[in-house]
CSV table of C-alpha atoms and ligand atoms in Angstrom, one decimal:
chain,number,residue,atom,x,y,z
A,1070,UNK,CA,136.8,176.6,293.4
A,1071,UNK,CA,133.4,178.4,292.9
A,1072,UNK,CA,131.0,177.1,296.1
A,1073,UNK,CA,127.7,179.2,295.1
A,1074,UNK,CA,127.9,180.1,291.8
A,1075,UNK,CA,124.1,181.4,291.5
A,1076,UNK,CA,124.7,183.9,294.4
A,1077,UNK,CA,128.8,184.4,293.4
A,1078,UNK,CA,128.3,184.8,289.8
A,1079,UNK,CA,125.0,186.7,289.3
A,1080,UNK,CA,125.1,189.5,286.8
A,1081,UNK,CA,125.0,192.9,288.9
A,1082,UNK,CA,121.3,193.6,287.6
A,1083,UNK,CA,120.3,190.3,289.3
A,1084,UNK,CA,122.4,191.2,292.2
A,1085,UNK,CA,120.8,195.0,292.6
A,1086,UNK,CA,117.5,193.3,292.4
A,1087,UNK,CA,118.4,190.9,295.4
A,1088,UNK,CA,119.5,193.6,297.5
A,1089,UNK,CA,116.9,195.9,297.0
A,1090,UNK,CA,114.6,193.3,297.5
A,1091,UNK,CA,116.3,192.3,300.9
A,1092,UNK,CA,116.7,196.1,301.7
A,1093,UNK,CA,112.9,196.4,301.7
A,1094,UNK,CA,112.6,193.5,303.8
A,1095,UNK,CA,114.8,194.5,306.3
A,1096,UNK,CA,113.6,198.1,306.7
A,1097,UNK,CA,110.2,197.0,307.5
A,1098,UNK,CA,111.8,194.1,309.7
A,1099,UNK,CA,114.2,196.1,312.4
A,1100,UNK,CA,111.7,199.0,312.4
A,1101,UNK,CA,109.1,196.7,313.4
A,1102,UNK,CA,111.6,194.9,315.7
A,1103,UNK,CA,114.2,196.8,317.1
A,1104,UNK,CA,113.4,200.4,319.2
A,1105,UNK,CA,116.7,202.2,318.7
A,1106,UNK,CA,116.4,202.0,314.7
A,1107,UNK,CA,112.7,202.6,314.7
A,1108,UNK,CA,113.4,206.0,316.8
A,1109,UNK,CA,116.3,206.6,314.4
A,1110,UNK,CA,114.0,206.6,311.2
A,1111,UNK,CA,111.6,208.6,313.0
A,1112,UNK,CA,114.2,211.0,314.0
A,1113,UNK,CA,115.7,211.3,310.1
A,1114,UNK,CA,112.1,211.4,308.9
A,1115,UNK,CA,112.2,208.1,306.5
A,1116,UNK,CA,109.5,205.9,306.9
A,1117,UNK,CA,110.2,202.0,306.0
A,1118,UNK,CA,107.6,202.6,303.0
A,1119,UNK,CA,110.1,205.4,301.8
A,1120,UNK,CA,112.9,202.7,300.8
A,1121,UNK,CA,111.6,201.0,297.7
A,1122,UNK,CA,115.3,199.8,296.3
A,1123,UNK,CA,119.0,199.9,297.0
A,1124,UNK,CA,119.4,203.4,295.7
A,1125,UNK,CA,117.4,204.5,298.8
A,1126,UNK,CA,120.0,203.4,301.1
A,1127,UNK,CA,121.6,206.4,301.3
A,1128,UNK,CA,118.3,207.7,303.0
A,1129,UNK,CA,118.8,205.5,306.1
A,1130,UNK,CA,120.8,206.5,309.4
A,1131,UNK,CA,124.1,205.2,310.3
A,1132,UNK,CA,125.0,202.6,313.2
A,1133,UNK,CA,128.1,202.9,315.1
A,1134,UNK,CA,129.9,201.4,317.7
A,1135,UNK,CA,129.1,203.4,320.0
A,1136,UNK,CA,125.5,202.5,319.6
A,1137,UNK,CA,126.1,198.9,320.4
A,1138,UNK,CA,127.9,199.6,323.0
A,1139,UNK,CA,124.5,202.4,324.0
A,1140,UNK,CA,122.3,199.2,324.1
A,1141,UNK,CA,124.6,196.6,325.8
A,1142,UNK,CA,124.2,193.8,325.8
A,1143,UNK,CA,121.1,192.6,324.1
A,1144,UNK,CA,119.4,196.1,323.2
A,1145,UNK,CA,119.4,195.8,319.3
A,1146,UNK,CA,118.7,192.6,318.9
A,1147,UNK,CA,116.1,192.2,316.7
A,1148,UNK,CA,114.6,188.8,318.3
A,1149,UNK,CA,113.4,187.7,321.7
A,1150,UNK,CA,116.5,186.0,323.8
A,1151,UNK,CA,115.0,182.6,322.9
A,1152,UNK,CA,115.6,182.8,319.3
A,1153,UNK,CA,119.4,183.7,320.1
A,1154,UNK,CA,121.6,180.6,319.8
A,1155,UNK,CA,124.9,182.1,320.1
A,1156,UNK,CA,126.8,185.0,321.5
A,1157,UNK,CA,130.2,186.5,320.8
A,1158,UNK,CA,131.9,189.9,322.2
A,1159,UNK,CA,134.6,191.9,321.1
A,1160,UNK,CA,136.5,195.0,322.7
A,1161,UNK,CA,134.1,197.8,323.0
A,1162,UNK,CA,135.8,201.4,323.0
A,1163,UNK,CA,135.4,201.2,327.0
A,1164,UNK,CA,135.1,198.9,329.8
A,1165,UNK,CA,132.0,197.3,328.0
A,1166,UNK,CA,132.5,194.8,325.3
A,1167,UNK,CA,130.4,194.9,321.9
A,1168,UNK,CA,128.0,191.8,322.4
A,1169,UNK,CA,126.5,190.4,319.2
A,1170,UNK,CA,123.9,187.3,318.7
A,1171,UNK,CA,123.1,184.8,316.1
A,1172,UNK,CA,119.6,183.0,315.3
A,1173,UNK,CA,120.1,179.6,314.0
A,1174,UNK,CA,119.6,180.9,310.5
A,1175,UNK,CA,122.1,183.3,311.1
A,1176,UNK,CA,124.5,180.8,312.0
A,1177,UNK,CA,123.7,178.7,308.8
A,1178,UNK,CA,124.1,181.7,306.7
A,1179,UNK,CA,127.9,182.6,308.4
A,1180,UNK,CA,128.6,178.8,307.9
A,1181,UNK,CA,127.8,179.2,304.2
A,1182,UNK,CA,129.7,182.7,303.8
A,1183,UNK,CA,132.8,180.9,305.4
A,1184,UNK,CA,132.9,177.9,302.9
A,1185,UNK,CA,132.5,180.4,300.0
A,1186,UNK,CA,136.4,181.9,302.0
A,1187,UNK,CA,137.5,178.5,301.8
A,1188,UNK,CA,136.3,177.2,298.5
A,1189,UNK,CA,138.3,181.0,297.0
A,1190,UNK,CA,141.1,179.1,298.6
A,1191,UNK,CA,140.5,175.8,297.3
A,1192,UNK,CA,139.7,173.6,300.4
A,1193,UNK,CA,137.7,171.6,300.6
A,1194,UNK,CA,136.7,167.7,301.5
A,1195,UNK,CA,140.1,166.5,300.4
A,1196,UNK,CA,141.5,168.3,303.0
A,1197,UNK,CA,142.6,168.9,307.0
A,1198,UNK,CA,142.5,172.4,308.2
A,1199,UNK,CA,143.7,173.6,311.2
A,1200,UNK,CA,141.7,176.3,312.5
A,1201,UNK,CA,144.4,178.6,315.1
A,1202,UNK,CA,142.3,181.4,315.7
A,1203,UNK,CA,140.9,181.9,319.6
A,1204,UNK,CA,137.9,179.9,320.4
A,1205,UNK,CA,135.8,181.4,322.3
A,1206,UNK,CA,133.8,185.1,322.6
A,1207,UNK,CA,136.0,186.1,319.6
A,1208,UNK,CA,134.4,184.8,316.2
A,1209,UNK,CA,137.7,183.8,314.6
A,1210,UNK,CA,137.7,179.8,315.9
A,1211,UNK,CA,134.4,179.1,316.1
A,1212,UNK,CA,133.6,181.4,313.1
A,1213,UNK,CA,135.9,179.5,310.8
A,1214,UNK,CA,135.4,176.1,312.2
A,1215,UNK,CA,132.0,176.0,311.4
A,1216,UNK,CA,132.7,177.1,307.7
A,1217,UNK,CA,135.5,174.2,307.4
A,1218,UNK,CA,132.8,171.9,308.6
A,1219,UNK,CA,130.8,173.0,306.3
A,1220,UNK,CA,132.7,172.2,303.2
A,1221,UNK,CA,133.2,168.8,304.4
A,1222,UNK,CA,137.3,169.5,305.4
A,1223,UNK,CA,138.6,167.4,308.2
A,1224,UNK,CA,138.5,170.0,311.4
A,1225,UNK,CA,141.3,170.1,313.7
A,1226,UNK,CA,140.1,172.6,316.1
A,1227,UNK,CA,143.4,174.1,317.7
A,1228,UNK,CA,142.7,177.6,318.3
A,1229,UNK,CA,145.3,179.8,319.6
A,1230,UNK,CA,148.6,179.3,322.5
A,1231,UNK,CA,150.7,176.3,321.5
A,1232,UNK,CA,152.5,176.2,318.7
A,1233,UNK,CA,155.0,173.3,319.5
A,1234,UNK,CA,151.4,171.4,319.3
A,1235,UNK,CA,150.4,173.2,316.8
A,1236,UNK,CA,153.7,172.2,314.3
A,1237,UNK,CA,153.7,168.7,315.5
A,1238,UNK,CA,150.3,167.9,314.6
A,1239,UNK,CA,150.5,169.8,311.3
A,1240,UNK,CA,153.2,167.4,310.3
A,1241,UNK,CA,152.0,164.1,312.3
A,1242,UNK,CA,148.0,165.1,310.7
A,1243,UNK,CA,149.6,166.2,307.4
A,1244,UNK,CA,147.6,169.5,307.2
A,1245,UNK,CA,146.8,170.6,304.3
A,1246,UNK,CA,145.5,174.3,305.3
A,1247,UNK,CA,145.5,176.3,308.1
A,1248,UNK,CA,143.4,179.6,309.7
A,1249,UNK,CA,145.2,181.9,312.0
A,1250,UNK,CA,146.4,185.5,311.9
A,1251,UNK,CA,149.2,186.1,309.6
A,1252,UNK,CA,151.8,187.2,312.0
A,1253,UNK,CA,150.8,184.1,313.9
A,1254,UNK,CA,151.9,181.8,310.9
A,1255,UNK,CA,154.9,184.0,310.6
A,1256,UNK,CA,155.5,182.6,314.2
A,1257,UNK,CA,154.4,179.1,313.4
A,1258,UNK,CA,157.1,179.5,309.9
A,1259,UNK,CA,159.8,180.4,312.2
A,1260,UNK,CA,159.0,177.5,315.1
A,1261,UNK,CA,159.1,174.9,312.1
A,1262,UNK,CA,162.3,176.2,310.9
A,1263,UNK,CA,163.8,176.3,314.0
A,1264,UNK,CA,162.6,172.5,314.5
A,1265,UNK,CA,163.8,171.3,311.1
A,1266,UNK,CA,160.4,170.7,310.3
A,1267,UNK,CA,159.7,173.1,306.8
A,1268,UNK,CA,160.2,170.3,304.5
A,1269,UNK,CA,158.1,167.8,306.3
A,1270,UNK,CA,155.0,169.7,306.3
A,1271,UNK,CA,152.0,169.1,303.7
A,1272,UNK,CA,150.8,172.9,304.0
A,1273,UNK,CA,149.3,173.8,300.8
A,1274,UNK,CA,146.7,177.1,301.8
A,1275,UNK,CA,146.9,179.3,304.3
A,1276,UNK,CA,143.5,181.5,305.3
A,1277,UNK,CA,144.7,184.9,307.1
A,1278,UNK,CA,142.7,187.6,308.6
A,1279,UNK,CA,141.9,189.4,311.6
A,1280,UNK,CA,144.4,191.8,311.6
A,1281,UNK,CA,146.3,194.1,308.8
A,1282,UNK,CA,149.1,192.2,306.8
A,1283,UNK,CA,151.1,194.0,303.6
A,1284,UNK,CA,151.4,192.5,300.3
A,1285,UNK,CA,155.1,191.7,301.4
A,1286,UNK,CA,154.1,189.6,304.5
A,1287,UNK,CA,151.7,188.0,302.2
A,1288,UNK,CA,154.8,187.0,299.6
A,1289,UNK,CA,156.8,186.2,302.5
A,1290,UNK,CA,154.2,183.6,304.3
A,1291,UNK,CA,153.9,182.2,300.9
A,1292,UNK,CA,157.5,181.4,299.9
A,1293,UNK,CA,158.6,180.2,303.7
A,1294,UNK,CA,156.0,177.9,303.3
A,1295,UNK,CA,155.7,177.4,300.1
A,1296,UNK,CA,152.0,177.8,300.1
A,1297,UNK,CA,149.1,179.9,299.1
A,1298,UNK,CA,147.7,182.5,301.5
A,1299,UNK,CA,144.4,184.0,301.2
A,1300,UNK,CA,143.4,187.2,302.8
A,1301,UNK,CA,140.0,186.6,305.1
A,1302,UNK,CA,137.7,189.5,306.2
A,1303,UNK,CA,135.0,190.1,309.1
A,1304,UNK,CA,133.8,191.7,312.2
A,1305,UNK,CA,131.7,190.8,314.9
A,1306,UNK,CA,129.7,193.4,314.4
A,1307,UNK,CA,128.7,192.3,310.9
A,1308,UNK,CA,129.2,188.9,311.7
A,1309,UNK,CA,132.5,187.3,312.3
A,1310,UNK,CA,134.9,186.3,309.8
A,1311,UNK,CA,134.1,185.4,305.9
A,1312,UNK,CA,132.6,189.0,305.2
A,1313,UNK,CA,135.4,188.8,302.2
A,1314,UNK,CA,138.1,187.0,301.1
A,1315,UNK,CA,140.3,186.8,297.8
A,1316,UNK,CA,140.5,184.7,295.7
A,1317,UNK,CA,143.5,182.5,293.3
A,1318,UNK,CA,143.8,186.2,291.4
A,1319,UNK,CA,144.9,188.5,294.9
A,1320,UNK,CA,142.7,191.0,293.3
A,1321,UNK,CA,140.6,192.3,296.1
A,1322,UNK,CA,138.7,190.3,298.8
A,1323,UNK,CA,135.2,189.6,297.4
A,1324,UNK,CA,132.2,190.6,299.3
A,1325,UNK,CA,129.4,188.6,299.9
A,1326,UNK,CA,127.2,191.4,298.7
A,1327,UNK,CA,124.1,188.9,298.7
A,1328,UNK,CA,124.1,189.4,302.8
A,1329,UNK,CA,126.5,192.2,303.3
A,1330,UNK,CA,125.7,195.4,301.5
A,1331,UNK,CA,129.2,197.2,300.9
A,1332,UNK,CA,129.5,201.2,300.8
A,1333,UNK,CA,132.2,203.3,301.3
A,1334,UNK,CA,132.0,206.7,302.8
A,1335,UNK,CA,134.2,209.9,303.3
A,1336,UNK,CA,134.3,209.6,306.6
A,1337,UNK,CA,134.5,213.8,307.0
A,1338,UNK,CA,132.0,214.9,304.7
A,1339,UNK,CA,129.6,210.9,304.9
A,1340,UNK,CA,129.4,211.1,301.2
A,1341,UNK,CA,129.6,208.1,299.1
A,1342,UNK,CA,132.8,207.6,297.3
A,1343,UNK,CA,133.6,206.5,294.2
A,1344,UNK,CA,134.8,203.1,293.0
A,1345,UNK,CA,138.6,202.9,293.5
A,1346,UNK,CA,138.7,205.6,296.4
A,1347,UNK,CA,139.5,205.3,299.8
A,1348,UNK,CA,137.2,205.8,302.1
A,1349,UNK,CA,135.5,204.1,305.2
A,1350,UNK,CA,134.0,200.6,304.9
A,1351,UNK,CA,130.2,200.7,305.9
A,1352,UNK,CA,127.9,197.5,305.9
A,1353,UNK,CA,124.4,196.9,306.0
A,1354,UNK,CA,123.5,193.6,306.7
A,1355,UNK,CA,120.9,192.1,304.1
A,1356,UNK,CA,119.7,188.8,305.6
A,1357,UNK,CA,120.7,188.8,309.7
A,1358,UNK,CA,117.7,188.1,312.3
A,1359,UNK,CA,119.6,188.1,315.4
A,1360,UNK,CA,121.6,191.8,315.2
A,1361,UNK,CA,120.6,193.2,312.2
A,1362,UNK,CA,122.6,196.5,311.3
A,1363,UNK,CA,121.8,199.6,308.8
A,1364,UNK,CA,124.7,201.0,307.5
A,1365,UNK,CA,127.6,200.4,310.2
A,1366,UNK,CA,130.7,202.1,310.0
A,1367,UNK,CA,133.3,199.6,310.3
A,1368,UNK,CA,136.2,202.3,310.7
A,1369,UNK,CA,138.0,200.6,308.0
A,1370,UNK,CA,139.8,202.1,305.7
A,1371,UNK,CA,139.8,200.5,301.8
A,1372,UNK,CA,138.7,201.0,298.1
A,1373,UNK,CA,135.9,199.3,296.0
A,1374,UNK,CA,135.6,197.4,292.7
A,1375,UNK,CA,132.4,196.7,291.1
A,1376,UNK,CA,134.0,194.7,287.8
A,1377,UNK,CA,134.3,191.2,287.2
A,1378,UNK,CA,137.1,189.1,288.6
A,1379,UNK,CA,139.2,187.0,286.6
A,1380,UNK,CA,138.1,184.5,288.9
A,1381,UNK,CA,134.3,184.8,287.6
A,1382,UNK,CA,133.2,186.0,290.3
A,1383,UNK,CA,131.2,189.5,290.0
A,1384,UNK,CA,131.1,190.5,293.8
A,1385,UNK,CA,132.0,193.7,294.3
A,1386,UNK,CA,136.0,193.7,295.8
A,1387,UNK,CA,137.5,195.5,298.3
A,1388,UNK,CA,141.3,196.7,298.3
A,1389,UNK,CA,143.6,195.0,301.3
A,1390,UNK,CA,142.9,197.4,304.4
A,1391,UNK,CA,144.6,200.5,304.1
A,1392,UNK,CA,144.2,201.2,308.1
A,1393,UNK,CA,141.5,202.7,310.6
A,1394,UNK,CA,139.7,205.7,311.1
A,1395,UNK,CA,139.8,205.6,314.5
A,1396,UNK,CA,142.9,204.5,317.4
A,1397,UNK,CA,142.0,200.7,317.7
A,1398,UNK,CA,145.0,198.8,317.4
A,1399,UNK,CA,144.7,195.0,316.9
A,1400,UNK,CA,147.3,193.1,319.3
A,1401,UNK,CA,147.8,188.9,318.9
A,1402,UNK,CA,144.6,189.1,316.9
A,1403,UNK,CA,142.7,191.1,320.1
A,1404,UNK,CA,141.1,194.7,319.5
A,1405,UNK,CA,142.7,197.3,321.6
A,1406,UNK,CA,141.4,200.4,322.5
A,1407,UNK,CA,144.3,203.1,324.3
A,1408,UNK,CA,140.6,204.0,326.0
A,1409,UNK,CA,139.6,200.9,327.4
A,1410,UNK,CA,143.6,201.2,329.7
A,1411,UNK,CA,142.3,204.2,330.5
A,1412,UNK,CA,139.2,203.1,331.9
A,1413,UNK,CA,141.1,200.4,333.8
A,1414,UNK,CA,143.7,202.7,335.4
A,1415,UNK,CA,141.3,205.0,336.9
A,1416,UNK,CA,140.3,202.7,339.4
A,1417,UNK,CA,143.6,201.8,340.3
A,1418,UNK,CA,144.7,204.4,342.9
A,1419,UNK,CA,148.6,204.7,342.9
A,1420,UNK,CA,148.8,206.0,339.0
A,1421,UNK,CA,148.3,209.0,337.3
A,1422,UNK,CA,146.2,209.3,334.2
A,1423,UNK,CA,149.5,209.7,332.0
A,1424,UNK,CA,150.5,206.3,330.0
A,1425,UNK,CA,151.9,205.3,327.2
A,1426,UNK,CA,151.6,202.1,325.3
A,1427,UNK,CA,154.5,201.0,323.4
A,1428,UNK,CA,153.4,198.0,321.0
A,1429,UNK,CA,156.5,195.6,319.3
A,1430,UNK,CA,156.6,192.4,317.3
A,1431,UNK,CA,159.0,190.5,318.5
A,1432,UNK,CA,159.8,187.1,316.8
A,1433,UNK,CA,156.3,187.8,314.7
A,1434,UNK,CA,154.3,188.1,318.1
A,1435,UNK,CA,153.5,191.3,319.3
A,1436,UNK,CA,154.4,192.4,322.4
A,1437,UNK,CA,152.5,195.1,324.8
A,1438,UNK,CA,154.3,197.5,327.2
A,1439,UNK,CA,152.3,200.1,328.8
A,1440,UNK,CA,154.2,203.0,331.4
A,1441,UNK,CA,152.5,204.0,334.2
A,1442,UNK,CA,153.1,207.0,336.0
A,1443,UNK,CA,152.7,206.9,339.6
A,1444,UNK,CA,151.3,209.3,341.9
A,1445,UNK,CA,154.4,211.1,343.7
A,1446,UNK,CA,152.9,210.3,347.1
A,1447,UNK,CA,153.3,206.5,345.8
A,1448,UNK,CA,156.5,206.8,344.1
A,1449,UNK,CA,159.5,204.8,345.9
A,1450,UNK,CA,162.9,203.5,345.3
A,1451,UNK,CA,161.1,199.9,347.4
A,1452,UNK,CA,161.0,197.8,345.0
A,1453,UNK,CA,158.7,195.3,346.2
A,1454,UNK,CA,155.9,198.0,347.1
A,1455,UNK,CA,156.7,198.7,343.2
A,1456,UNK,CA,156.3,195.3,342.1
A,1457,UNK,CA,152.8,194.9,343.9
A,1458,UNK,CA,151.7,198.0,342.0
A,1459,UNK,CA,152.7,196.7,338.9
A,1460,UNK,CA,151.5,193.3,339.5
A,1461,UNK,CA,148.1,194.7,340.7
A,1462,UNK,CA,147.7,196.9,337.1
A,1463,UNK,CA,148.8,194.3,335.0
A,1464,UNK,CA,145.4,192.2,336.1
A,1465,UNK,CA,143.2,195.2,335.8
A,1466,UNK,CA,144.4,195.5,332.4
A,1467,UNK,CA,144.4,192.0,331.5
A,1468,UNK,CA,140.7,191.8,332.9
A,1469,UNK,CA,140.0,195.0,331.0
A,1470,UNK,CA,141.6,194.1,327.3
A,1471,UNK,CA,141.7,190.1,327.6
A,1472,UNK,CA,145.6,190.1,326.7
A,1473,UNK,CA,148.8,190.6,329.2
A,1474,UNK,CA,151.0,193.7,329.2
A,1475,UNK,CA,154.1,194.2,330.4
A,1476,UNK,CA,154.0,196.9,333.1
A,1477,UNK,CA,156.3,199.2,333.6
A,1478,UNK,CA,156.6,201.7,336.4
A,1479,UNK,CA,158.1,205.3,335.5
A,1480,UNK,CA,158.8,208.4,337.3
A,1481,UNK,CA,156.0,211.0,338.1
A,1482,UNK,CA,156.4,213.9,335.0
A,1483,UNK,CA,157.9,211.5,332.7
A,1484,UNK,CA,155.5,210.5,329.9
A,1485,UNK,CA,155.9,213.5,327.7
A,1486,UNK,CA,152.5,215.8,327.9
A,1487,UNK,CA,151.2,216.8,324.7
A,1488,UNK,CA,150.2,220.2,323.7
A,1489,UNK,CA,147.5,218.6,321.5
A,1490,UNK,CA,145.3,215.8,321.6
A,1491,UNK,CA,147.4,213.4,323.6
A,1492,UNK,CA,149.2,210.6,322.4
A,1493,UNK,CA,149.2,207.0,324.0
A,1494,UNK,CA,150.2,204.7,321.9
A,1495,UNK,CA,153.9,204.2,320.1
A,1496,UNK,CA,153.2,201.0,317.6
A,1497,UNK,CA,157.0,199.9,316.7
A,1498,UNK,CA,155.4,196.9,314.4
A,1499,UNK,CA,156.9,197.6,311.0
A,1500,UNK,CA,154.2,196.2,308.7
A,1501,UNK,CA,156.7,195.8,305.8
B,162,DLL,O1,138.8,190.0,313.7
B,162,DLL,C1,137.1,188.4,312.8
B,162,DLL,C2,137.9,187.8,312.0
B,162,DLL,C3,138.1,186.4,312.3
B,162,DLL,C4,138.2,188.1,310.7
B,162,DLL,C5,139.6,185.8,311.6
B,162,DLL,C6,139.1,187.2,309.9
B,162,DLL,C7,139.7,186.1,310.8
B,162,DLL,P1,136.8,191.5,315.4
B,162,DLL,O2,137.5,191.0,316.5
B,162,DLL,O3,135.7,192.2,315.5
B,162,DLL,O4,136.9,190.4,314.4
B,162,DLL,O5,137.9,192.7,314.5
B,162,DLL,C8,137.3,193.2,313.4
B,162,DLL,O6,139.4,193.4,312.8
B,162,DLL,O7,137.1,195.6,311.6
B,162,DLL,C9,139.3,195.1,310.9
B,162,DLL,O8,139.6,196.7,311.1
B,162,DLL,C10,140.1,194.2,311.6
B,162,DLL,N1,140.3,193.2,310.4
B,162,DLL,C11,139.9,191.8,310.1
B,162,DLL,N2,140.3,190.9,309.4
B,162,DLL,C12,141.0,191.6,308.7
B,162,DLL,C13,142.0,191.5,307.3
B,162,DLL,C14,137.7,189.5,313.3
B,162,DLL,N3,141.9,190.6,306.8
B,162,DLL,C15,138.3,194.3,312.5
B,162,DLL,N4,142.8,192.7,307.1
B,162,DLL,C16,137.8,194.6,311.8
B,162,DLL,C17,142.8,194.0,308.0
B,162,DLL,C18,141.8,193.2,309.2
B,162,DLL,N5,141.7,194.2,308.9
């Protein structure tokens, strides 16, 4: 099912013309409405009049997550706060969150993009869909929700965290679709199996994303649940879920290129990559009003093709993600940077700056253990005292990361010191 044939199936030439017209307008818009961009363009010696078509995009400077952090919270917004109708946020590289704001039109475009994704997964008016991404500051829940409403499905806003209720309602309501992270869906399939409910479900499609997953996990989800699973991609800075999604042919994720212009760059040389070559994905938001972004570096590694897909869509497709340029981890769908742990531990007097994060996957749910070395003057055999310090650290970490971690206090000097770049993460999750 194609949701918006005129946009998803236009010729490459028509798309380029549309992107060019939108880029010219965008550059003028940010130059006059966002001081950060005006200064950045002036420093790079580029004026809005230098941008005449999409081919001129390489003249423009890049934007990074640090730029958002440095302008926290609303510094990159292009409209007054009175025009912003929704805020979301995701983890920043240190204590500060990355805050994104949407105008009413931004929300309309977002739900249109997510609706296109659901259409790729053949989910429509006839369906009952459980949205099991987290609702709240994370874009997953509300983003998927509004797209599902737009296509007219019956939406069940489950959010995360109660697998028993989710499986019971899946059976009782006869849910035909689910949107959640792939690891959570594998966990759900185990719960269904354990409860002997696998043959009672009516599920036919899953729209999974927000974290990396492999072709093997994709196949396992499909065969365990006897459904079709689709890969949905997005990031809060650019919009949220629905920037791209794969279709029935699973030959890459179609980007909604009329709204998000993609580039793939070599992050060492900053030069463009050829189609098929792996590099860092960069997006320019062509229509966003609240938080328009020019050449935003996603840090996600992928490759691109501009060939027409067998489904009929002509939009560019990116391959399944191959990792990240930076050290961001995704734990239970939450973005976590080791630097956040470091920043949080600085405030705890009893600990040294030496720590190790051990990430694992048990029953398809991610676990995080943080080993922390105590300052020798606080290290003791007193179990009660150690427990009190662990509790204090657990609280500080919960506040900083938004997820619970098991804290293990270790002896002074027991965490291996590195000769070069410090290693702070052991990721035992086997993304098979
Ligand atoms: O994860 C938005 C989202 C919600 C996408 C629900 C899909 C479904 P952030 O929290 O800002 O936004 O995290 C964005 O997650 O840069 C990728 O590294 C990773 N990511 C998102 N989707 C996929 C995917 C949401 N399908 C970061 N495959 C991105 C691999 C993904 N990684």
